[in-house]
PDB file of C-alpha atoms in Angstrom:
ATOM      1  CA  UNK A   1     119.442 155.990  82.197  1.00  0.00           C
ATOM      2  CA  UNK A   2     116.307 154.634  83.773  1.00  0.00           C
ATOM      3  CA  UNK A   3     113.428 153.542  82.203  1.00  0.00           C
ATOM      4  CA  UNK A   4     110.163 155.207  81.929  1.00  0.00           C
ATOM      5  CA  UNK A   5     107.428 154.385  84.532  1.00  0.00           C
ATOM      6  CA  UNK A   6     105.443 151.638  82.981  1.00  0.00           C
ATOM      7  CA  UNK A   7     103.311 148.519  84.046  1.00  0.00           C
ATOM      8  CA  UNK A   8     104.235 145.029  83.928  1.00  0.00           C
ATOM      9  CA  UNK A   9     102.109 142.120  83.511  1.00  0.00           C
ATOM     10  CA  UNK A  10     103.227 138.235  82.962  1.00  0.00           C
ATOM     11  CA  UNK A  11     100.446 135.882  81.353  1.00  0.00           C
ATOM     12  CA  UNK A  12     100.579 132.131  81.244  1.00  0.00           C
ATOM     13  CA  UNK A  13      98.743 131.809  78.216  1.00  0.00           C
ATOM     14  CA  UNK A  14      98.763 133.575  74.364  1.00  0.00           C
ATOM     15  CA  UNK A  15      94.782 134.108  75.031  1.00  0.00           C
ATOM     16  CA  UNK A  16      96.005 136.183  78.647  1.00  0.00           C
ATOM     17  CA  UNK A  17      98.925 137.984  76.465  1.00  0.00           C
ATOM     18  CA  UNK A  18      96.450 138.945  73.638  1.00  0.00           C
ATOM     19  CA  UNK A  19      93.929 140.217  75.865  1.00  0.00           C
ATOM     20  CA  UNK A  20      96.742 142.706  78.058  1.00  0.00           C
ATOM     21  CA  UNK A  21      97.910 143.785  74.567  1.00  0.00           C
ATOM     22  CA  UNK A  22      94.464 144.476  73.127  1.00  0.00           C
ATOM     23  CA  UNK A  23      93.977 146.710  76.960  1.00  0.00           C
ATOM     24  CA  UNK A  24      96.945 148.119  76.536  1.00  0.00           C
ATOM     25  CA  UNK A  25      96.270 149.430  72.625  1.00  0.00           C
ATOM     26  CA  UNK A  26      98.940 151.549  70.691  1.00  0.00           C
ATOM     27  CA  UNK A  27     100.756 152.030  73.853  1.00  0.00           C
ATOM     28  CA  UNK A  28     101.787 148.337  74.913  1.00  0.00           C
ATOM     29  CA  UNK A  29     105.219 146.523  73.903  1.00  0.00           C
ATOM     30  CA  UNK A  30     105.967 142.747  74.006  1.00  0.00           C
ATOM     31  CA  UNK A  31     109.254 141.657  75.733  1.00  0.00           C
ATOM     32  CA  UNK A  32     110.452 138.490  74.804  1.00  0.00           C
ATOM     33  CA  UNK A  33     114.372 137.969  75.840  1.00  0.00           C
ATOM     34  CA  UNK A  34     114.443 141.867  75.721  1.00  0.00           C
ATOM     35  CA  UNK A  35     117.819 142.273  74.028  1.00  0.00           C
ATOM     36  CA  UNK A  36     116.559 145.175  71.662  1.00  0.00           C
ATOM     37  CA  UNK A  37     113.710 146.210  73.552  1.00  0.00           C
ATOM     38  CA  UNK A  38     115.648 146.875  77.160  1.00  0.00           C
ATOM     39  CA  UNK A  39     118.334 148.956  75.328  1.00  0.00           C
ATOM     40  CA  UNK A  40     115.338 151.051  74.227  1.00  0.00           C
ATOM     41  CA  UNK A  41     113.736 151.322  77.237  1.00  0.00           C
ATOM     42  CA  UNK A  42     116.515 152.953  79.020  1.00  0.00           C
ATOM     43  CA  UNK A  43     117.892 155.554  76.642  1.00  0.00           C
ATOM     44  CA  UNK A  44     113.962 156.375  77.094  1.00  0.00           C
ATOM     45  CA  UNK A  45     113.826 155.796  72.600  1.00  0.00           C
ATOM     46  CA  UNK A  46     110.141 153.931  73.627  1.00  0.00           C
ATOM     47  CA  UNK A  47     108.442 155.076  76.727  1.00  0.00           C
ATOM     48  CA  UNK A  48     105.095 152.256  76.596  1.00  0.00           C
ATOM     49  CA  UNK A  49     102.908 152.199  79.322  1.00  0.00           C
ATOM     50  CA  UNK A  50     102.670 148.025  79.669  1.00  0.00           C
ATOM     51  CA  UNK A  51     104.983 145.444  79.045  1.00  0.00           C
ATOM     52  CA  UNK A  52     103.955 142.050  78.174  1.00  0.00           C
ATOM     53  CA  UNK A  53     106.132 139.494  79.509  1.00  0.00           C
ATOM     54  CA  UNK A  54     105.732 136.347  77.362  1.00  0.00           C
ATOM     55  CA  UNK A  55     108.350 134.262  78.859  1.00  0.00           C
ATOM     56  CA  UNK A  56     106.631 132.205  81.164  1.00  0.00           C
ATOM     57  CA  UNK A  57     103.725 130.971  78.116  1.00  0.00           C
ATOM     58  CA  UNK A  58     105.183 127.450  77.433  1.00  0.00           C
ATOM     59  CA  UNK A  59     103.694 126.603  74.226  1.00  0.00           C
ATOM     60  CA  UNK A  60     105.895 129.512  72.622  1.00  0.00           C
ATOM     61  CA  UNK A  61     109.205 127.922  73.579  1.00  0.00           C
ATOM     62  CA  UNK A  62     108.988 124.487  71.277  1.00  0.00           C
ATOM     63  CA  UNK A  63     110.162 123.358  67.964  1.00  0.00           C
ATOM     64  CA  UNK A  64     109.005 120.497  66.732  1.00  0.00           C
ATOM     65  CA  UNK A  65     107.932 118.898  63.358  1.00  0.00           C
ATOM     66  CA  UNK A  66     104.418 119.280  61.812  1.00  0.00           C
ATOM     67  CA  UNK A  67     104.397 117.336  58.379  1.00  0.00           C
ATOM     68  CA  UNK A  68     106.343 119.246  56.080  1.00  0.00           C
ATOM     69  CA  UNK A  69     107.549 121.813  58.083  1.00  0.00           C
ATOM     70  CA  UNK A  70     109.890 122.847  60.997  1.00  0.00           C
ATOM     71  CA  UNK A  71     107.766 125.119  63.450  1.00  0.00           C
ATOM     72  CA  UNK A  72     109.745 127.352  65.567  1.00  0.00           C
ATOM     73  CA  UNK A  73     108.161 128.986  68.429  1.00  0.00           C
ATOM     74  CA  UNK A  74     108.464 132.529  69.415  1.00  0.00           C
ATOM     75  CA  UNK A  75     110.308 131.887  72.536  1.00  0.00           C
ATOM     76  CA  UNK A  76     112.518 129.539  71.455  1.00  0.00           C
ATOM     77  CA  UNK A  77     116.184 131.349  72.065  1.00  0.00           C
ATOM     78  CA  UNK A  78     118.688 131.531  68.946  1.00  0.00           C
ATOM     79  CA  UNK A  79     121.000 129.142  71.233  1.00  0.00           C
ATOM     80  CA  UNK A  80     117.948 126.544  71.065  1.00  0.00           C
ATOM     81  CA  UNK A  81     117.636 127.036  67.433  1.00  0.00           C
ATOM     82  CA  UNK A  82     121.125 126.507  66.854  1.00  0.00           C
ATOM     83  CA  UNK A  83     121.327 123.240  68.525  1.00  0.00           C
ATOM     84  CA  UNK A  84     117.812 121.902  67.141  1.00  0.00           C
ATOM     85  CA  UNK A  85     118.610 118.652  65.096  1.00  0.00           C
ATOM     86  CA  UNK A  86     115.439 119.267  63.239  1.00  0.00           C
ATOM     87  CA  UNK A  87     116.617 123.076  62.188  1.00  0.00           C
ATOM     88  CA  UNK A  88     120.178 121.602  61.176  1.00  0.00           C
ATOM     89  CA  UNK A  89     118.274 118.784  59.032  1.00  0.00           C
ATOM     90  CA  UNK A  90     115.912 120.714  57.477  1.00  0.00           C
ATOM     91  CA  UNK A  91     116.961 124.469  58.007  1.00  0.00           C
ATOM     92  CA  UNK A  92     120.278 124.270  57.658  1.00  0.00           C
ATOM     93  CA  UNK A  93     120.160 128.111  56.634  1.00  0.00           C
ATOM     94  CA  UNK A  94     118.679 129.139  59.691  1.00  0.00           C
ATOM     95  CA  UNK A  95     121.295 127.249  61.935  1.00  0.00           C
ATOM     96  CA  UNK A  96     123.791 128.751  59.588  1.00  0.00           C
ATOM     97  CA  UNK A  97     122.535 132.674  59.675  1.00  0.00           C
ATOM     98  CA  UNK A  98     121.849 131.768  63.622  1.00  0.00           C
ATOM     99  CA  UNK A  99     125.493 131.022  64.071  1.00  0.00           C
ATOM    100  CA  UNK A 100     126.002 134.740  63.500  1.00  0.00           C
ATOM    101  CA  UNK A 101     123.889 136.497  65.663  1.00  0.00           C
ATOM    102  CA  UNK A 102     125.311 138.377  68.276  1.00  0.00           C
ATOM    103  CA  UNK A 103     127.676 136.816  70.932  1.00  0.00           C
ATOM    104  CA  UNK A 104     126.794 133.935  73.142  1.00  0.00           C
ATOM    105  CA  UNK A 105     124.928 136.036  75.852  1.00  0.00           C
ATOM    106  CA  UNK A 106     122.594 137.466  73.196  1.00  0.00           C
ATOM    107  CA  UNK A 107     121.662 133.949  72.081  1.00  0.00           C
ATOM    108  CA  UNK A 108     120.957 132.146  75.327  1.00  0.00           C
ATOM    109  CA  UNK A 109     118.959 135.357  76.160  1.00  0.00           C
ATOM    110  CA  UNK A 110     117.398 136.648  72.746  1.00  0.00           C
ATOM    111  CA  UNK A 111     114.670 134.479  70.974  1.00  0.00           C
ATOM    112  CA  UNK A 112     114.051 133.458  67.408  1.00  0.00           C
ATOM    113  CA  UNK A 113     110.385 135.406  67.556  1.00  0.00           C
ATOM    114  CA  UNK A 114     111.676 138.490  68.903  1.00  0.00           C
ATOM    115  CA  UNK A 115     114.439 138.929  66.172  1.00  0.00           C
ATOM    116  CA  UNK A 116     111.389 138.458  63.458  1.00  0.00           C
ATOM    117  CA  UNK A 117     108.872 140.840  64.938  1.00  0.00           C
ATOM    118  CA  UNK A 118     111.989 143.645  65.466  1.00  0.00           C
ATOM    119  CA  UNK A 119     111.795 143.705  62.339  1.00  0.00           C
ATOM    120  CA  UNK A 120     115.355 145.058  61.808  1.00  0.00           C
ATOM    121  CA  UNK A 121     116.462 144.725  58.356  1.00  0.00           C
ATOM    122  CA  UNK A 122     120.121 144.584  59.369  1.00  0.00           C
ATOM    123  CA  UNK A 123     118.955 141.696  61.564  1.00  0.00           C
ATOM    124  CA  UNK A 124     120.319 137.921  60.749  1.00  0.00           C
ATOM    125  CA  UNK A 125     117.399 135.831  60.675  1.00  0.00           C
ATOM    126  CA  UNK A 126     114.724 138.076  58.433  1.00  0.00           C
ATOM    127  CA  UNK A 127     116.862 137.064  55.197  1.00  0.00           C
ATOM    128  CA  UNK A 128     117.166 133.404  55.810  1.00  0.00           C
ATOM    129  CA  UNK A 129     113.254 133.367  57.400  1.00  0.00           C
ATOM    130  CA  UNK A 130     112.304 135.160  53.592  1.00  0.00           C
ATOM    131  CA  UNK A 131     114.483 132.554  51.270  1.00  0.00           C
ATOM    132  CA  UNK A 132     112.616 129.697  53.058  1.00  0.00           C
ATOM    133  CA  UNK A 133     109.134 131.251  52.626  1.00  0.00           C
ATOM    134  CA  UNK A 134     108.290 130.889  56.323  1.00  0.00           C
ATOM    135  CA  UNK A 135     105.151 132.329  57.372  1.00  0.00           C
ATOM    136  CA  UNK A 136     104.015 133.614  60.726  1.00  0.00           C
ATOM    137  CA  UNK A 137     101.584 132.346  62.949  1.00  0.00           C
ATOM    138  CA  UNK A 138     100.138 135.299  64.476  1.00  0.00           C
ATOM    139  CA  UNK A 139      97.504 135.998  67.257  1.00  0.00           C
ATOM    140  CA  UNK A 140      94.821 138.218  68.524  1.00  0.00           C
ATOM    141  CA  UNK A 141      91.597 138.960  69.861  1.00  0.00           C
ATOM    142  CA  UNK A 142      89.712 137.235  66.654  1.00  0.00           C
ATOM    143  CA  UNK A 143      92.047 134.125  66.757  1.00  0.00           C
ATOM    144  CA  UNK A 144      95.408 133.280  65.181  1.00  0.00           C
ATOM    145  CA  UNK A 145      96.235 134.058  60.928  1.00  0.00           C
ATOM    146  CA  UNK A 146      99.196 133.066  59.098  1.00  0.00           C
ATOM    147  CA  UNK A 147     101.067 135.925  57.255  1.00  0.00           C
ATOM    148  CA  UNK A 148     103.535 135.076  54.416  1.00  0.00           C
ATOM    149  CA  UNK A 149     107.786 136.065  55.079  1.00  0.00           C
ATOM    150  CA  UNK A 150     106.986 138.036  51.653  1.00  0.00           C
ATOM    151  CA  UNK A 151     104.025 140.298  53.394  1.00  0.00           C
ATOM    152  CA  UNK A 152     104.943 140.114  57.011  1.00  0.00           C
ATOM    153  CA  UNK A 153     107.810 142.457  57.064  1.00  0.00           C
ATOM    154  CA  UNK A 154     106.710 146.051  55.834  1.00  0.00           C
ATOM    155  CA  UNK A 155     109.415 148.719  56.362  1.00  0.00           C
ATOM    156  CA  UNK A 156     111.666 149.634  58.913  1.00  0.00           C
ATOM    157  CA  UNK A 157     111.110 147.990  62.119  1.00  0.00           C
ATOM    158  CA  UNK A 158     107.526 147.202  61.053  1.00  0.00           C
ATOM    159  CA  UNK A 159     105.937 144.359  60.188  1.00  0.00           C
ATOM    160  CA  UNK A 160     101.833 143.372  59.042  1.00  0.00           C
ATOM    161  CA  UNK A 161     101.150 142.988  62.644  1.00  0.00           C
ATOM    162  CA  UNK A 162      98.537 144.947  64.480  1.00  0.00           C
ATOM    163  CA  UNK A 163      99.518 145.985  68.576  1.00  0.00           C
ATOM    164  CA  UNK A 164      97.413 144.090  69.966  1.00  0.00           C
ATOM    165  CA  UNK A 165      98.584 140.757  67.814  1.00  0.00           C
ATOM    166  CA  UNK A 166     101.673 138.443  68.969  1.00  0.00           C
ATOM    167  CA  UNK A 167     103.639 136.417  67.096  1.00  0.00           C
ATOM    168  CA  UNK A 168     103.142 132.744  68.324  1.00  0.00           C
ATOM    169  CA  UNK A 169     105.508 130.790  66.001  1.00  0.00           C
ATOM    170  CA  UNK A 170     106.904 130.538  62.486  1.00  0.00           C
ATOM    171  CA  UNK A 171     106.312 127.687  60.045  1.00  0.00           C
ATOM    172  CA  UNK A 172     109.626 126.509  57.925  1.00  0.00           C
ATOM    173  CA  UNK A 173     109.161 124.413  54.619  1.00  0.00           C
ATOM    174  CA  UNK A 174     111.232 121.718  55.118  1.00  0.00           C
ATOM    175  CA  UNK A 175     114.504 122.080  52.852  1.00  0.00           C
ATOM    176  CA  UNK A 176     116.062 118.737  53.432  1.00  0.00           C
ATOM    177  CA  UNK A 177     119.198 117.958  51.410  1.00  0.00           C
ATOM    178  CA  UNK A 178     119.907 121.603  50.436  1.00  0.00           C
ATOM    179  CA  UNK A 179     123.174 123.313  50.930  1.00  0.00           C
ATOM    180  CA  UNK A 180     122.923 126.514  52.780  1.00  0.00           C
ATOM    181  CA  UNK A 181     125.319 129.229  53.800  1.00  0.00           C
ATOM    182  CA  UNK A 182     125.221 133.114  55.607  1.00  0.00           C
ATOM    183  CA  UNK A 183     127.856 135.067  54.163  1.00  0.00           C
ATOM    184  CA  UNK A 184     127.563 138.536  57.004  1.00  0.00           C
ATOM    185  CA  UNK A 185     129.916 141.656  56.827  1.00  0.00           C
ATOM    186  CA  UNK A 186     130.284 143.996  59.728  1.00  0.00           C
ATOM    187  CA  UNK A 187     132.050 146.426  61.461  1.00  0.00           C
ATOM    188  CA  UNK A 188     133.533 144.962  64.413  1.00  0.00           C
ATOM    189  CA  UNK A 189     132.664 141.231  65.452  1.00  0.00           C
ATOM    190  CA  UNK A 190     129.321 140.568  66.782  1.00  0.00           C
ATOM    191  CA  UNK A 191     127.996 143.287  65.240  1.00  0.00           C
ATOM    192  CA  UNK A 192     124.869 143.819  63.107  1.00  0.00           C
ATOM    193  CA  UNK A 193     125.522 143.153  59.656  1.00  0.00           C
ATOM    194  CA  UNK A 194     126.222 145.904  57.209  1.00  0.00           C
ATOM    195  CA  UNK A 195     125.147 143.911  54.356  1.00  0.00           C
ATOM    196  CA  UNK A 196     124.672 139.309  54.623  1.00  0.00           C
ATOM    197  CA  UNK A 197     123.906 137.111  52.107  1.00  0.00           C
ATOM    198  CA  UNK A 198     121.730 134.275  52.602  1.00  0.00           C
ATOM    199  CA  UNK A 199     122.264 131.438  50.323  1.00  0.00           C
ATOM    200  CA  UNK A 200     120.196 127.948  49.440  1.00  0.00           C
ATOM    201  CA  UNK A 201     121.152 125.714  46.551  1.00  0.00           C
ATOM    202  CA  UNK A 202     119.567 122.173  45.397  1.00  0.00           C
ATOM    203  CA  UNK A 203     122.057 120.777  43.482  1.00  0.00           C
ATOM    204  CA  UNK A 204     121.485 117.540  40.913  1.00  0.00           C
ATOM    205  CA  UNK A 205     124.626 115.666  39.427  1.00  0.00           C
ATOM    206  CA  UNK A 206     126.456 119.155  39.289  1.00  0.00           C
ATOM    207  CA  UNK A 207     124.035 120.944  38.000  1.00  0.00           C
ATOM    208  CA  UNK A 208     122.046 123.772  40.358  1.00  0.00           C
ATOM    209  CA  UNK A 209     118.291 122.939  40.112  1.00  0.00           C
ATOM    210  CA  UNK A 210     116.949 125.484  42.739  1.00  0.00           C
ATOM    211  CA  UNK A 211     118.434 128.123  44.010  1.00  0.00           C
ATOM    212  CA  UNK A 212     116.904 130.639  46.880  1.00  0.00           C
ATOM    213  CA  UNK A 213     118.666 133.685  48.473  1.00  0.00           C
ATOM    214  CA  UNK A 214     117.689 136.253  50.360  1.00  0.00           C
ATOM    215  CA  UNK A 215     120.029 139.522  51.449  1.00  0.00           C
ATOM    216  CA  UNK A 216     120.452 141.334  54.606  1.00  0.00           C
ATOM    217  CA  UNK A 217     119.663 145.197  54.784  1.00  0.00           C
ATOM    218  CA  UNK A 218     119.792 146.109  51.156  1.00  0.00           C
ATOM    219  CA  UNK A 219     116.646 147.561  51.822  1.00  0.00           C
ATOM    220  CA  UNK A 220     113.796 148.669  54.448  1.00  0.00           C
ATOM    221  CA  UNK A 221     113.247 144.848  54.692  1.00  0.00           C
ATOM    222  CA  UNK A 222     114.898 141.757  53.615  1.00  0.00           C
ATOM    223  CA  UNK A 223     114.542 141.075  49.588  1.00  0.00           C
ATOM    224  CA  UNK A 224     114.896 138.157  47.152  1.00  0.00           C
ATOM    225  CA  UNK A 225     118.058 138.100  45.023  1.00  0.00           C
ATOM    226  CA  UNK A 226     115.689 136.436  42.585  1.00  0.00           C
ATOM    227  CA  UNK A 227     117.986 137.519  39.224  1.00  0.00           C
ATOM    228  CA  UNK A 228     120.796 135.226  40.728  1.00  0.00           C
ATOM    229  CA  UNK A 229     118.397 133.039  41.299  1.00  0.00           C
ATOM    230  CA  UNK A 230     116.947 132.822  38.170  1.00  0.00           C
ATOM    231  CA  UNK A 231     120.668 133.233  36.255  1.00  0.00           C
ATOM    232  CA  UNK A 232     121.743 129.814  38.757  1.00  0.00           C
ATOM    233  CA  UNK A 233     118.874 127.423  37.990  1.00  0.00           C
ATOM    234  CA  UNK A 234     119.853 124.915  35.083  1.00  0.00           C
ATOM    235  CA  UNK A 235     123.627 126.502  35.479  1.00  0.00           C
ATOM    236  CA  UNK A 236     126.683 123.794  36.248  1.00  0.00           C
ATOM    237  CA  UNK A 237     127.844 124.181  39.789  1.00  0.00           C
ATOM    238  CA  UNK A 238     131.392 126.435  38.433  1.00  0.00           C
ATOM    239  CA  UNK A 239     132.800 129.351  39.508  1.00  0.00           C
ATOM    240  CA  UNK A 240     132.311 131.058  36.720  1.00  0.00           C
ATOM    241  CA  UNK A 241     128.714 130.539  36.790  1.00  0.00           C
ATOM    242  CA  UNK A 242     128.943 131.607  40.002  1.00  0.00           C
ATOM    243  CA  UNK A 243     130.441 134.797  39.832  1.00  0.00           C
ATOM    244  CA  UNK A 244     128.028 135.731  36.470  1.00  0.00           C
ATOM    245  CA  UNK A 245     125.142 135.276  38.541  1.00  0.00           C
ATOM    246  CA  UNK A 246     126.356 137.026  41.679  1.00  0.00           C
ATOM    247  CA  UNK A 247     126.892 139.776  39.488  1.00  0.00           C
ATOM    248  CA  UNK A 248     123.363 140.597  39.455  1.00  0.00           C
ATOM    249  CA  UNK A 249     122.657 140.660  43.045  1.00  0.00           C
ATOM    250  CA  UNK A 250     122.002 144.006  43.610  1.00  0.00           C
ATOM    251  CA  UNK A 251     119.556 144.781  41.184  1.00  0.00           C
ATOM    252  CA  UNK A 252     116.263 146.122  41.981  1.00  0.00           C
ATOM    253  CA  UNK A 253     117.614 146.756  45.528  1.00  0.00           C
ATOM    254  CA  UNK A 254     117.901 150.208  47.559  1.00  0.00           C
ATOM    255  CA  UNK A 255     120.122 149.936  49.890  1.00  0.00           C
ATOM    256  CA  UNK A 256     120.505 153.381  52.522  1.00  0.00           C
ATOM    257  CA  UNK A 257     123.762 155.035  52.921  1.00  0.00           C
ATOM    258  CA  UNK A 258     124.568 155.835  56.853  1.00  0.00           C
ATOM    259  CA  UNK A 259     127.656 156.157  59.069  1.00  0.00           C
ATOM    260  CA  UNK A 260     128.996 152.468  58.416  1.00  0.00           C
ATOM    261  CA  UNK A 261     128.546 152.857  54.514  1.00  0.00           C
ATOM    262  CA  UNK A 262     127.065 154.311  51.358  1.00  0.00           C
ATOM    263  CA  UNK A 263     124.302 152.835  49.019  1.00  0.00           C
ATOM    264  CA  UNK A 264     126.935 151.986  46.548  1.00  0.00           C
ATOM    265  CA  UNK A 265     129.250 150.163  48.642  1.00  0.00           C
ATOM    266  CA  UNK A 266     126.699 147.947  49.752  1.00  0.00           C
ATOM    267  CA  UNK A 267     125.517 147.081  46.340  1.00  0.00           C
ATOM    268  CA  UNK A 268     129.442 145.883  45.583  1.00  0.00           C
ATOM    269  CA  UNK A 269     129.277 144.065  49.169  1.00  0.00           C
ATOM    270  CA  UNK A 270     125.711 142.074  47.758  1.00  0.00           C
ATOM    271  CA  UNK A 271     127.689 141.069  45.089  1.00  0.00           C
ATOM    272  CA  UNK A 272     130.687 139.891  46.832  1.00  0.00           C
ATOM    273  CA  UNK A 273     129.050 138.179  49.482  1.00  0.00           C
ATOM    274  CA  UNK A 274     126.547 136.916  47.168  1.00  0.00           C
ATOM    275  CA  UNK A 275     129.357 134.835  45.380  1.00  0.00           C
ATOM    276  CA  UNK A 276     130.953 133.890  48.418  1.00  0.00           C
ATOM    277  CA  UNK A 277     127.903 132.573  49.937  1.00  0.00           C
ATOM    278  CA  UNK A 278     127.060 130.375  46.842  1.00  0.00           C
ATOM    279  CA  UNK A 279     130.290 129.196  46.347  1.00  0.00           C
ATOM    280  CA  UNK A 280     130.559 128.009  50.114  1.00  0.00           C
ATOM    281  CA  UNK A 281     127.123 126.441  50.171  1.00  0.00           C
ATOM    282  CA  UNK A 282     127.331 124.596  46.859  1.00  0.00           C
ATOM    283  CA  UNK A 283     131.229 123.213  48.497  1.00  0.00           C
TER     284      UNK A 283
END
């Protein structure tokens, strides 16, 4: 099918992108690499009336260090991000959960910033981006804010971010010397993921000291597995300890049933994958 009619406009700055979006109001989209958007587009699902092309703004294509964090920027492509020493030092979990996304194509074309602001909660990077406690650096016609992983991403497809705001880049703590892992179960390869697992341990002579993990659509947006969490810390690194905490990775969750699998099944998946992800990041 062929799109919509709709105008197109290319800034060179976040202040020029900000200001179309803000013209534009409720009826304006953002295209980044355009691997979910374009799709959309031409099964005529969205039908906007400007696109915002933010690929040529070059301050939204860098990662660099600031401190004690890792700062991604919007643009960057997942095939960047995987190959950032920085985000395999101190992200290993989002170099691990980036791994998964997609096949190669998608990643030299689709960007870490545009996966976020989707907002899918079957999508591979909202999990790891919500263990980590990134926030987002957002802008718009009053300046820039920072919104917390925790309060950024609202339901489906929606996050805390107005129309006429873009996301410019997204802070990482630094989590150097952690053992990470992104346990993902699909369908078919290179599909989305019908229920992942991501995983972050500290461990100290054998004993877990910290533990974050995050899961993959086992609700309306990514959630903290935070009774494994709290069942790991001051554990020994076994498998039984493992397994006892795993076991409790689907509570509090509400995962949806659909055509790939019911609300039940992907509560027994959480727990599976939750134990496989530990056991593979702790080694």
């Amino acid at each position: 099918m062929i799109p919509a009619r709709f105008d197109y406009v290319a800034p060179t700055t976040v202040d020029e992108a900000v200001r179309a979006l803000a013209d534009a109001g409720e009826d304006g989209k953002v295209i980044a690499g355009g691997q979910s958007l374009l799709p959309v587009l031409r099964m005529r699902l969205a039908a906007p009336t400007k696109l915002v092309d933010i690929g040529r703004i070059p301050e939204l294509r860098a990662i660099r260090e600031d401190g004690d964090a890792i700062v991604i920027g919007a643009m960057a492509t997942h095939y960047e991000v995987q190959r950032d020493p920085l985000v395999r030092e101190h992200a290993a979990l989002i170099t691990a959960a980036t791994d998964t996304v997609a096949d190669p194509q998608v990643r030299h074309r689709g960007t870490f910033g545009g996966s976020i602001a989707h907002a899918d909660p079957a999508g591979d990077l909202l999990a790891p981006a919500l263990a980590m406690d990134a926030e987002m650096v957002v802008a718009g016609m009053d300046g820039r804010r920072t919104v917390p992983a925790a309060e950024y991403f609202v339901d489906f497809f929606t996050t805390a971010m107005t129309p006429a705001e873009l996301l410019v880049e997204v802070r990482l703590p630094k989590y150097t010397g952690w053992r990470a892992h992104y346990e993902k179960f699909n369908r078919v390869a290179q599909s989305w993921s019908m229920v992942a697992v991501a995983a972050m341990v500290r461990t100290d002579g054998g004993t877990i000291a910290e533990a974050r993990i995050g899961l993959t659509n086992m609700a309306s947006v990514p959630v903290r597995a935070r009774a494994v969490e709290d069942a790991l810390v001051g554990q020994a690194a076994t498998a039984e300890n493992i397994k006892a905490a795993a076991a409790n990775a689907a509570n509090g969750t509400s995962p949806t049933s659909d055509g790939n699998a019911d609300g039940e099944y992907r509560s027994h998946l959480a727990r599976v994958l939750t134990g496989r992800a530990l056991t593979a990041a702790i080694g």
